[in-house]
GROMACS .gro file of C-alpha atoms in nm:
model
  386
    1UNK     CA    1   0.289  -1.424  -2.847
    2UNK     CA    2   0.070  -1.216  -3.048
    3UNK     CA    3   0.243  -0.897  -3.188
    4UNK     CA    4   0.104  -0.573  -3.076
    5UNK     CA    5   0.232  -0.235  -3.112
    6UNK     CA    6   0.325  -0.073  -2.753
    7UNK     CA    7   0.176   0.238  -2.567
    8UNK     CA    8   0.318   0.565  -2.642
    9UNK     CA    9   0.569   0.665  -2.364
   10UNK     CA   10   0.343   0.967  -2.293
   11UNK     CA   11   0.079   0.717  -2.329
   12UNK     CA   12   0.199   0.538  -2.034
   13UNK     CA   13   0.342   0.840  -1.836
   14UNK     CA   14  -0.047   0.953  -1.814
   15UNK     CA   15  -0.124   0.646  -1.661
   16UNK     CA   16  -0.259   0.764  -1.294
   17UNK     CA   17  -0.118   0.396  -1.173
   18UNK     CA   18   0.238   0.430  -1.336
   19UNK     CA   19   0.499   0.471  -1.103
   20UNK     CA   20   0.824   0.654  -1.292
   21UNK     CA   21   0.720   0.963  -1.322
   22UNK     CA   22   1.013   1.097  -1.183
   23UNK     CA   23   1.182   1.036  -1.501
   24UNK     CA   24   1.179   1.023  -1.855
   25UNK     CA   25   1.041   0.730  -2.064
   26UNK     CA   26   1.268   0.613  -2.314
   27UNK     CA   27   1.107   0.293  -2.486
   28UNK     CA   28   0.809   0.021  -2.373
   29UNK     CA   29   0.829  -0.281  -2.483
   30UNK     CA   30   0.571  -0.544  -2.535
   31UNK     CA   31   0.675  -0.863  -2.382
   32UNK     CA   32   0.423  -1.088  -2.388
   33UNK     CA   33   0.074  -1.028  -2.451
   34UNK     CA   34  -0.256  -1.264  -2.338
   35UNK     CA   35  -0.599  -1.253  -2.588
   36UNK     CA   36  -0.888  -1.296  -2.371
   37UNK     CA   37  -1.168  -1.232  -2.646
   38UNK     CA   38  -1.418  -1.015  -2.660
   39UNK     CA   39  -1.130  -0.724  -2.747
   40UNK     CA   40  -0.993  -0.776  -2.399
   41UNK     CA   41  -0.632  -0.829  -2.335
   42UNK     CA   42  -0.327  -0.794  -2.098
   43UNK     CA   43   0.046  -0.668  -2.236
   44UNK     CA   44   0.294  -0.742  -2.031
   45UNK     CA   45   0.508  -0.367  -2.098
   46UNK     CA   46   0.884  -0.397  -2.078
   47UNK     CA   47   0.980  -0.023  -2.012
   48UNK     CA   48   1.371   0.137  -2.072
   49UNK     CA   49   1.442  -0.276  -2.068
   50UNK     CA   50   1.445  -0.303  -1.676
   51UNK     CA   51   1.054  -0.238  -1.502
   52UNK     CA   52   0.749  -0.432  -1.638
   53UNK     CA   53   0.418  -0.301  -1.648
   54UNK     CA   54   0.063  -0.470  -1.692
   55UNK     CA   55  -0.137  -0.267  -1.963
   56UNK     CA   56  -0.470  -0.382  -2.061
   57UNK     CA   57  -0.738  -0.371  -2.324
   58UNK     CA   58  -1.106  -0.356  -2.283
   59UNK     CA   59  -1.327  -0.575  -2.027
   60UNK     CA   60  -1.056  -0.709  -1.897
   61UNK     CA   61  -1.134  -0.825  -1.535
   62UNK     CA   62  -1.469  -1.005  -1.652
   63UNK     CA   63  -1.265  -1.227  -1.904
   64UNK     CA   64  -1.019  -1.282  -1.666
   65UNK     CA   65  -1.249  -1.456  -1.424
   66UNK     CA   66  -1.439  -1.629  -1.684
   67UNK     CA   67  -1.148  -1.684  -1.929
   68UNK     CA   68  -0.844  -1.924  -1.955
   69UNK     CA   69  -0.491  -1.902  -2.053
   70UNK     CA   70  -0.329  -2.128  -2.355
   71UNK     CA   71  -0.145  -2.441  -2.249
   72UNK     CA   72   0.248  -2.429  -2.289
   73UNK     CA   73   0.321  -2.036  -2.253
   74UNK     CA   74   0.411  -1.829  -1.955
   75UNK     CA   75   0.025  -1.774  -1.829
   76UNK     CA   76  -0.107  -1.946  -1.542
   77UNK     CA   77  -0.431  -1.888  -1.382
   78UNK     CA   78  -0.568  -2.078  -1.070
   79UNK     CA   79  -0.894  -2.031  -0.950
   80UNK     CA   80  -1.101  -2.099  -0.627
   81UNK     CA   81  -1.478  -2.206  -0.600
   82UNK     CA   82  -1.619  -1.906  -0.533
   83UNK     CA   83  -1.502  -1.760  -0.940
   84UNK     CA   84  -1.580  -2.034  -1.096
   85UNK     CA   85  -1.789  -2.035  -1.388
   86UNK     CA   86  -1.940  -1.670  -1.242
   87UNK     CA   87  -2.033  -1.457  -1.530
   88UNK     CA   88  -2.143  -1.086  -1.511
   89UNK     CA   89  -2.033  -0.713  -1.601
   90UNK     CA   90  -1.723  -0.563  -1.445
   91UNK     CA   91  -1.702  -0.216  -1.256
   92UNK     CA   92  -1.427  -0.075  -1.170
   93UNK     CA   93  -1.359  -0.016  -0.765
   94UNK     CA   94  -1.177   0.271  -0.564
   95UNK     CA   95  -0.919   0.496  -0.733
   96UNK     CA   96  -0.675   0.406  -0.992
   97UNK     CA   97  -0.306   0.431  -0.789
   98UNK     CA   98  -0.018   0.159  -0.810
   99UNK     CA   99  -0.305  -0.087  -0.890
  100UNK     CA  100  -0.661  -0.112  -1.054
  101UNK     CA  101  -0.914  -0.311  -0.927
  102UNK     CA  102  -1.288  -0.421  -1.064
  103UNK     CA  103  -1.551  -0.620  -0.932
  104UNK     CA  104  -1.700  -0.891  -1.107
  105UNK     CA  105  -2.067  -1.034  -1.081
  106UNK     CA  106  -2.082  -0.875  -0.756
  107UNK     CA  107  -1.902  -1.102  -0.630
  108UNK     CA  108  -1.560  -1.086  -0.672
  109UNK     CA  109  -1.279  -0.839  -0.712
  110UNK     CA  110  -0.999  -0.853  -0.980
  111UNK     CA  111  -0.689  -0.636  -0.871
  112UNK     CA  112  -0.458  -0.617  -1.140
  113UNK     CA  113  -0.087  -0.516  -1.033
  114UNK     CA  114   0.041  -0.263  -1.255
  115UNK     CA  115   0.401  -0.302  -1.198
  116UNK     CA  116   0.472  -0.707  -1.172
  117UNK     CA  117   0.771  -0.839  -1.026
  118UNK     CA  118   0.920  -1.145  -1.037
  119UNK     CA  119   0.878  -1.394  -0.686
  120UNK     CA  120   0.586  -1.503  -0.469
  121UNK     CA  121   0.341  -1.156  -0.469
  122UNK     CA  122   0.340  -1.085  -0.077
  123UNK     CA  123  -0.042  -1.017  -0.128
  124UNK     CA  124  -0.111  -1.337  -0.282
  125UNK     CA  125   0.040  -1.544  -0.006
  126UNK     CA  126  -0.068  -1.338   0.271
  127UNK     CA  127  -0.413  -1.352   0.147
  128UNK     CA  128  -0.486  -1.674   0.060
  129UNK     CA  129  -0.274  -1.785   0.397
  130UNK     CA  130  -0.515  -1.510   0.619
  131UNK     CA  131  -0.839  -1.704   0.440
  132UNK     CA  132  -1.044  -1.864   0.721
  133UNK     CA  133  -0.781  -1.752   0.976
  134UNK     CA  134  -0.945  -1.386   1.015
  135UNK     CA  135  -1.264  -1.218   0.908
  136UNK     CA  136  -1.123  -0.893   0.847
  137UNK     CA  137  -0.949  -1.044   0.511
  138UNK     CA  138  -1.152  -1.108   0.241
  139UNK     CA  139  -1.117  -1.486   0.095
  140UNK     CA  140  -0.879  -1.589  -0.167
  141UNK     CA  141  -1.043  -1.659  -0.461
  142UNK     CA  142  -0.753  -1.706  -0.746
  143UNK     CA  143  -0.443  -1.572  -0.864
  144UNK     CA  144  -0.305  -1.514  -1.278
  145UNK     CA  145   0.048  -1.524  -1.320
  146UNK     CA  146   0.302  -1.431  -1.574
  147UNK     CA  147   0.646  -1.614  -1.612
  148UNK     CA  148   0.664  -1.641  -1.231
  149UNK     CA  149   0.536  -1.266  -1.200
  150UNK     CA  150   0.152  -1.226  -1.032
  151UNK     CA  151  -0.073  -1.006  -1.279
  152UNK     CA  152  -0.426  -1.031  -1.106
  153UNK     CA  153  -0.578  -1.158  -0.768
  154UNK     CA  154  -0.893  -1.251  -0.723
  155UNK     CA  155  -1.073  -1.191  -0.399
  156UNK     CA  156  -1.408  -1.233  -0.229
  157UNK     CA  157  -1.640  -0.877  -0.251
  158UNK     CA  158  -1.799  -0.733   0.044
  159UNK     CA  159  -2.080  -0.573  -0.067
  160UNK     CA  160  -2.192  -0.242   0.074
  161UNK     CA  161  -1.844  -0.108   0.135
  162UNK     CA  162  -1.682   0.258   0.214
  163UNK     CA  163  -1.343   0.303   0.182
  164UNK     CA  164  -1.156   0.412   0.459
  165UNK     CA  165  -1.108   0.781   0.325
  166UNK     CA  166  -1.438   0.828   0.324
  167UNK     CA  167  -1.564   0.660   0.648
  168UNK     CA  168  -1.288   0.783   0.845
  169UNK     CA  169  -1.292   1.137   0.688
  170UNK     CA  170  -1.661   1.166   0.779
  171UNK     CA  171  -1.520   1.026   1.138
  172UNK     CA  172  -1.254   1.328   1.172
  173UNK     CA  173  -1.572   1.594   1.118
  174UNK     CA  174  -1.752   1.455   1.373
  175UNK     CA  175  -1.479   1.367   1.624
  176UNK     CA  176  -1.576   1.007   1.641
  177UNK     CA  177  -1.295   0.796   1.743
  178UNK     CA  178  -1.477   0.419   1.819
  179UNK     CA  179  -1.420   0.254   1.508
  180UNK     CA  180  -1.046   0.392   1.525
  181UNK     CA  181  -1.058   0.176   1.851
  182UNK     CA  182  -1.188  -0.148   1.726
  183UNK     CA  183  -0.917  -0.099   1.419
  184UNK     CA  184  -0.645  -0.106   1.709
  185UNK     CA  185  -0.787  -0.462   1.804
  186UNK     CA  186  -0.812  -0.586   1.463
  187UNK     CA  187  -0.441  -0.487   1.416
  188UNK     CA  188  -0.345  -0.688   1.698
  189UNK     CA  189  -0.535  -0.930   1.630
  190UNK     CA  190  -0.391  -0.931   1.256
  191UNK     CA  191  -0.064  -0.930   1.356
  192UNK     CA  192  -0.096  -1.250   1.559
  193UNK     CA  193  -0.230  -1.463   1.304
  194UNK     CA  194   0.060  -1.357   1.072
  195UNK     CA  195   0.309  -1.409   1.382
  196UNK     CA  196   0.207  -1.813   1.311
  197UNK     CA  197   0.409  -1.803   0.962
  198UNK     CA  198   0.675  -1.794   1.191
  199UNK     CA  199   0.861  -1.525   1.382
  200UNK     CA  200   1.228  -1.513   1.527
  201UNK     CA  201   1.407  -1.194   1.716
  202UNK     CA  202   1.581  -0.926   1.546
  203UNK     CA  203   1.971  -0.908   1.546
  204UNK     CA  204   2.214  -0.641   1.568
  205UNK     CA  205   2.268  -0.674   1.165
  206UNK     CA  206   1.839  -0.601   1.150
  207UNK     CA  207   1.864  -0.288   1.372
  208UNK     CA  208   2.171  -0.165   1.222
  209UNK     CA  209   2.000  -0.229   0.851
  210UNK     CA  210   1.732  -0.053   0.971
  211UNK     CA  211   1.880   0.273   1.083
  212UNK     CA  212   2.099   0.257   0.760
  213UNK     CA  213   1.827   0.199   0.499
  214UNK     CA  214   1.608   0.485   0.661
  215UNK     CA  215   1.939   0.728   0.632
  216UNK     CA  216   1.937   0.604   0.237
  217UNK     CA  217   1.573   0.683   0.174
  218UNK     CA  218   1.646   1.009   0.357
  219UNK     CA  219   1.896   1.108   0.123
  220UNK     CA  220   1.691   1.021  -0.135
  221UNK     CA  221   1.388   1.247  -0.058
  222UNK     CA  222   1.629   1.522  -0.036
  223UNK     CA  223   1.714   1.429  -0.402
  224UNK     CA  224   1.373   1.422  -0.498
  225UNK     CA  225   1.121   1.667  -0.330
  226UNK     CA  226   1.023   2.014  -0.466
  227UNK     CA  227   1.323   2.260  -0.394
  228UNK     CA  228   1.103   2.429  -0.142
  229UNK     CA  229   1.025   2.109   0.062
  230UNK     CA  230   1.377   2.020   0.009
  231UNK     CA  231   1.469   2.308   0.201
  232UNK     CA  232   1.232   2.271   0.458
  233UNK     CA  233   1.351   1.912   0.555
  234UNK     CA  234   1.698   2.008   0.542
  235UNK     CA  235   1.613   2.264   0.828
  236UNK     CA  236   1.486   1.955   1.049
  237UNK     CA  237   1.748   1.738   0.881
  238UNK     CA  238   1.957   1.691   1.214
  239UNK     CA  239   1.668   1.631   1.425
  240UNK     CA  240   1.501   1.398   1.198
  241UNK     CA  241   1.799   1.163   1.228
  242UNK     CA  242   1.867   1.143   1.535
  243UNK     CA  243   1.516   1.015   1.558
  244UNK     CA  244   1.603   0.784   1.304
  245UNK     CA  245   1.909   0.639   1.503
  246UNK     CA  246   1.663   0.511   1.792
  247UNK     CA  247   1.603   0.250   1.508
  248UNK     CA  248   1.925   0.088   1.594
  249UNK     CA  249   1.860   0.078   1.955
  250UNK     CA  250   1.546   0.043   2.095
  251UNK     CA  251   1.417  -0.054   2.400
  252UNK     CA  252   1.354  -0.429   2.339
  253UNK     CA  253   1.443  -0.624   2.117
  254UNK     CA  254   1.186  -0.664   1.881
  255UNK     CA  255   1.027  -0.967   1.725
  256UNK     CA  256   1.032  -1.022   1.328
  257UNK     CA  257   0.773  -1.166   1.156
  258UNK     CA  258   0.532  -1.107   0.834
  259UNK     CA  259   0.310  -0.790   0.867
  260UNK     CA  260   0.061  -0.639   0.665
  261UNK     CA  261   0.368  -0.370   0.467
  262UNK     CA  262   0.147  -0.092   0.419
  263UNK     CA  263  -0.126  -0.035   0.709
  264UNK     CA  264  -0.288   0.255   0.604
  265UNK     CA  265  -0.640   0.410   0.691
  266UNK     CA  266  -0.719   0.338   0.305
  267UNK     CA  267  -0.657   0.001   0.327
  268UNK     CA  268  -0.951  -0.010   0.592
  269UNK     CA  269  -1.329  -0.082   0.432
  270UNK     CA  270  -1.587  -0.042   0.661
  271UNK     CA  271  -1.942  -0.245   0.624
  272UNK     CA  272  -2.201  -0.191   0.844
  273UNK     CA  273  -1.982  -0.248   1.159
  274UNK     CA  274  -1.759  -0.444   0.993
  275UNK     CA  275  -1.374  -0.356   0.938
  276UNK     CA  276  -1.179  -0.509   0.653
  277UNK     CA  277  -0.814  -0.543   0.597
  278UNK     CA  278  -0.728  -0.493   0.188
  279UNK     CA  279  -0.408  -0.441   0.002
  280UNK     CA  280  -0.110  -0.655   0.141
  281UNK     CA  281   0.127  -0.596  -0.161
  282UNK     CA  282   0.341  -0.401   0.063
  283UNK     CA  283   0.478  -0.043  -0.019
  284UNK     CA  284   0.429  -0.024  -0.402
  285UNK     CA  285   0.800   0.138  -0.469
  286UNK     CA  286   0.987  -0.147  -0.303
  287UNK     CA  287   1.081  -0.480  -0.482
  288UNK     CA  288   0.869  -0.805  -0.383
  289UNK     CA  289   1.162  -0.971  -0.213
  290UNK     CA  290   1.170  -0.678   0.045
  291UNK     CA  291   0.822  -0.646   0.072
  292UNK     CA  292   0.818  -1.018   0.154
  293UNK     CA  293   1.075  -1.029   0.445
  294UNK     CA  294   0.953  -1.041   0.814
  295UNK     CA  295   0.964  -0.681   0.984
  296UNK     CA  296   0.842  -0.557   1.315
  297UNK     CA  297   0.487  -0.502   1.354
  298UNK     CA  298   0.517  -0.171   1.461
  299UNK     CA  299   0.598  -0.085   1.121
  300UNK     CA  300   0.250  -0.110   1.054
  301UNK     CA  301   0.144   0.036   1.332
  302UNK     CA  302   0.331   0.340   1.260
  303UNK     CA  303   0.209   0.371   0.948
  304UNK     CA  304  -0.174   0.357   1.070
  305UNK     CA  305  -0.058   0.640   1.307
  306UNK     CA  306   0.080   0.822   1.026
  307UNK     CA  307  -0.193   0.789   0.793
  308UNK     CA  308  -0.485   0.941   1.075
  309UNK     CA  309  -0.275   1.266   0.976
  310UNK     CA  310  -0.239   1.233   0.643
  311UNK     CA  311  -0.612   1.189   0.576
  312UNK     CA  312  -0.707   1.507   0.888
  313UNK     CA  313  -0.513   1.681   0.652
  314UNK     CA  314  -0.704   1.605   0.371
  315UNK     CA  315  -0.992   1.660   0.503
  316UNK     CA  316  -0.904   2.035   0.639
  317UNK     CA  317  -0.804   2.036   0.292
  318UNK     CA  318  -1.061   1.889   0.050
  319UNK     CA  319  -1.357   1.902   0.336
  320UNK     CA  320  -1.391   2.139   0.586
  321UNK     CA  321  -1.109   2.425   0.690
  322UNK     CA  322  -1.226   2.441   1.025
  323UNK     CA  323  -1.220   2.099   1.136
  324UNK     CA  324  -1.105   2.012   1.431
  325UNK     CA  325  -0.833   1.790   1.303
  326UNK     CA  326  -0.578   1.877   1.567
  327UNK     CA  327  -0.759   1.718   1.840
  328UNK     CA  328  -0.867   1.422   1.623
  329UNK     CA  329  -0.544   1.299   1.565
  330UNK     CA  330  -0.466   1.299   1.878
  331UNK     CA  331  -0.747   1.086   2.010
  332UNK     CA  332  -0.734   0.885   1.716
  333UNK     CA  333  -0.362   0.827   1.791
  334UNK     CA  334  -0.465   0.735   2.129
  335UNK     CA  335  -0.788   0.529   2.092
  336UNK     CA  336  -0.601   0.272   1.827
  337UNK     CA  337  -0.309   0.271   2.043
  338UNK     CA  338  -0.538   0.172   2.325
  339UNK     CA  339  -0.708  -0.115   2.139
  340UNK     CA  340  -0.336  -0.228   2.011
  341UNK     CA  341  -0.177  -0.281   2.351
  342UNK     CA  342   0.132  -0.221   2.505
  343UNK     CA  343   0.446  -0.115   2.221
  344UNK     CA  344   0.804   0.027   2.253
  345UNK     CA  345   0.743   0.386   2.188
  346UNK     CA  346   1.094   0.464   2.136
  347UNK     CA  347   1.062   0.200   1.833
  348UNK     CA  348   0.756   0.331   1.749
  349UNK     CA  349   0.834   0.703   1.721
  350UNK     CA  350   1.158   0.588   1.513
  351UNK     CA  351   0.943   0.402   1.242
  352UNK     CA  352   0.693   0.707   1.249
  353UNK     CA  353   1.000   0.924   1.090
  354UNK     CA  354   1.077   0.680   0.898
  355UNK     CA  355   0.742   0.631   0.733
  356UNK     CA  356   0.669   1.021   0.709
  357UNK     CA  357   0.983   0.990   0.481
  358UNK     CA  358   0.858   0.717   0.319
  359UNK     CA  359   0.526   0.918   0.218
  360UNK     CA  360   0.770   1.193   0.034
  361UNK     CA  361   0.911   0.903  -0.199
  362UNK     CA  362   0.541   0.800  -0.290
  363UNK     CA  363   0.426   1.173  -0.382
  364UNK     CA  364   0.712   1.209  -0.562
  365UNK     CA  365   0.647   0.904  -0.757
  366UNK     CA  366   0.278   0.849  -0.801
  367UNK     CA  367   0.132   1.174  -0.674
  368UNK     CA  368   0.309   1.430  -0.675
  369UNK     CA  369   0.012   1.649  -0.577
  370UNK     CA  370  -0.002   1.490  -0.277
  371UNK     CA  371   0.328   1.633  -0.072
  372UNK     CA  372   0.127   1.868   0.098
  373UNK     CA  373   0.031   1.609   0.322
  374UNK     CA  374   0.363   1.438   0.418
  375UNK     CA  375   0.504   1.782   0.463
  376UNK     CA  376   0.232   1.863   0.730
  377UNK     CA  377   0.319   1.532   0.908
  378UNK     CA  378   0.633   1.571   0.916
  379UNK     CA  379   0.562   1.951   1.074
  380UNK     CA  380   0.359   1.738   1.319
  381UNK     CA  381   0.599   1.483   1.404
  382UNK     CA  382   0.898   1.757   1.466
  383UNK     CA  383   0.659   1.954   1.701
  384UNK     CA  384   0.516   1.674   1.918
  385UNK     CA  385   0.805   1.473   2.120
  386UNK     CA  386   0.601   1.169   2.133
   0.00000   0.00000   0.00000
């Protein structure tokens, strides 16, 4: 390991990707740390001696693809056909959040994962397991690892690309609801080729996990929030769980099996007519090993539902005042709903509360500008019984 002095912890805190900014750095670390040449290089940060962070130095993506790791230390890099030997200038792609990704000769992306943690990435496997299964997932094209912990992926580029924020925000101004429909299809269609990594029925321990954990991250957004959001929620506080209780009963049982972890309209490029399925790390604040484990698929499709607010929000915000964004939603909500198929609704409203929670942990610990939106949803949900 080559000895290099750490980030500043205000250094680090600035860091649009880093996720504790809900507290106080103490000390970073550096663990490990990879020489890629050129004056690129990866750190692997040990911060306050419990998270790990991936920090890097100049053009780092491009020397990832074209580099390699020394024999005998904790780097391992595998790489498919489609990276080798490609050369080329990197760019970097989308916004900087939990991760950062660049694309490479065109041709392929790098996505580094900021926070690593230790276990089989849930993106990695899902990825390179969805390759030649689905179009809507870009190919698997390679994977670096740390001491058991995934750094980067590599993954095919589809050229001519806009991000879901932008395609579907330009949707919501003109009330245009098709490709919301066709997304409902490729959900469903998603979720069944995942189903074939197996899939067994929930048991009373699941549901009863389910309603408990969703209490917990309740009580936890309480914690956490702005005092004036706090109080807010606390008004709806009874109503909100008793929505959250339907978790433990719903009308079916439901079937578990791997899903997508974070379905979001953001996670959606379009091309041409084309729809494509990115990011399958799962929620960013929640450990691998949870990420990993086989859920209901409505979890995802209550976070899709949740997100066509979240982004008519923004773009009343950011966009246009005056949009319609009322009745977008709710033909969004039904057009996708439509393509999906037939779901438990009571299931489905449950996991919609608990998601809109959800989105108050993730503004309070990567954007905290961002609450404005899960408050509004949350408005939504309490004023619409289903």
């Amino acid at each position: 390991m080559t000895a290099a002095p750490a980030p500043s912890p205000g250094e680090l805190a600035a860091a649009r990707w880093f996720g504790g900014k809900a507290a106080a750095i103490s000390a970073v670390e550096v663990e490990d740390r990879l020489e890629l040449g050129g004056g690129a290089a990866i750190s692997i940060l040990l911060v306050d001696g419990a998270e790990r962070y991936v920090w890097t130095e100049g053009a780092v993506a491009a020397a990832i693809v074209a580099g390699t790791v020394p024999e005998g230390s904790a780097w391992h890099f595998r790489r498919e056909a489609m990276a080798a030997g490609l050369g080329g200038a990197e760019r970097p792609i989308g916004i900087d959040q939990s991760n950062t990704s660049y694309v490479v000769g065109e041709r392929v992306v790098v996505k580094l994962f900021r926070r690593v943690w230790p276990g089989i990435h849930p993106e990695v496997e899902l990825v390179e397991y969805l390759t030649g299964r689905v179009d809507s997932v870009p190919a698997f094209a390679g994977v670096l690892e740390w001491d058991g912990h995934a750094v980067a992926l590599l993954q095919e580029f589809v050229p001519g690309g806009r991000d879901g924020w932008s395609w579907c925000g330009d949707a919501v101004l003109a009330g245009d609801v098709s490709a919301v429909g066709r997304l409902g299809t490729l959900a469903a269609e998603l979720h069944s080729a995942l189903a074939g990594m197996g899939a067994v029925p929930a048991g009373p321990a699941d549901l009863r996990g389910w309603r408990e954990a969703a209490d917990a991250q309740l009580d936890r957004v309480l914690g956490i929030v702005p005092d004036d959001v706090a109080a807010e929620l606390r008004a709806g506080e009874g109503r909100i769980r008793a929505e959250l209780a339907a978790l433990a009963a719903p009308a079916a049982t439901p079937t578990l099996q791997r899903v997508h972890g974070d379905f979001h309209i953001g996670q959606i490029l379009r091309a041409g007519e084309r729809l494509v399925v990115l990011d399958f790390e799962g929620e960013p604040t929640r450990p691998v090993s949870q990420r990993a484990a086989p859920g209901t698929a409505l979890r995802d499709v209550a976070a899709m539902l949740r997100s066509f607010d979240h982004l008519s929000r923004y773009v009343a915000r950011e966009r246009d005042p005056h949009a319609d964004v009322e009745g977008w939603i709710a033909a969004a909500r039904a057009a996708f709903l439509d393509g999906y198929g037939a779901v438990d609704e009571t299931l489905l409203r449950a996991l919609e509360f608990e998601k809109a929670c959800y989105e108050f942990v993730y503004a309070a610990e990567f954007e905290p500008g961002w609450v404005y939106a899960p408050r509004a949803g949350m408005r939504w949900l309490l004023e619409h019984d289903g």
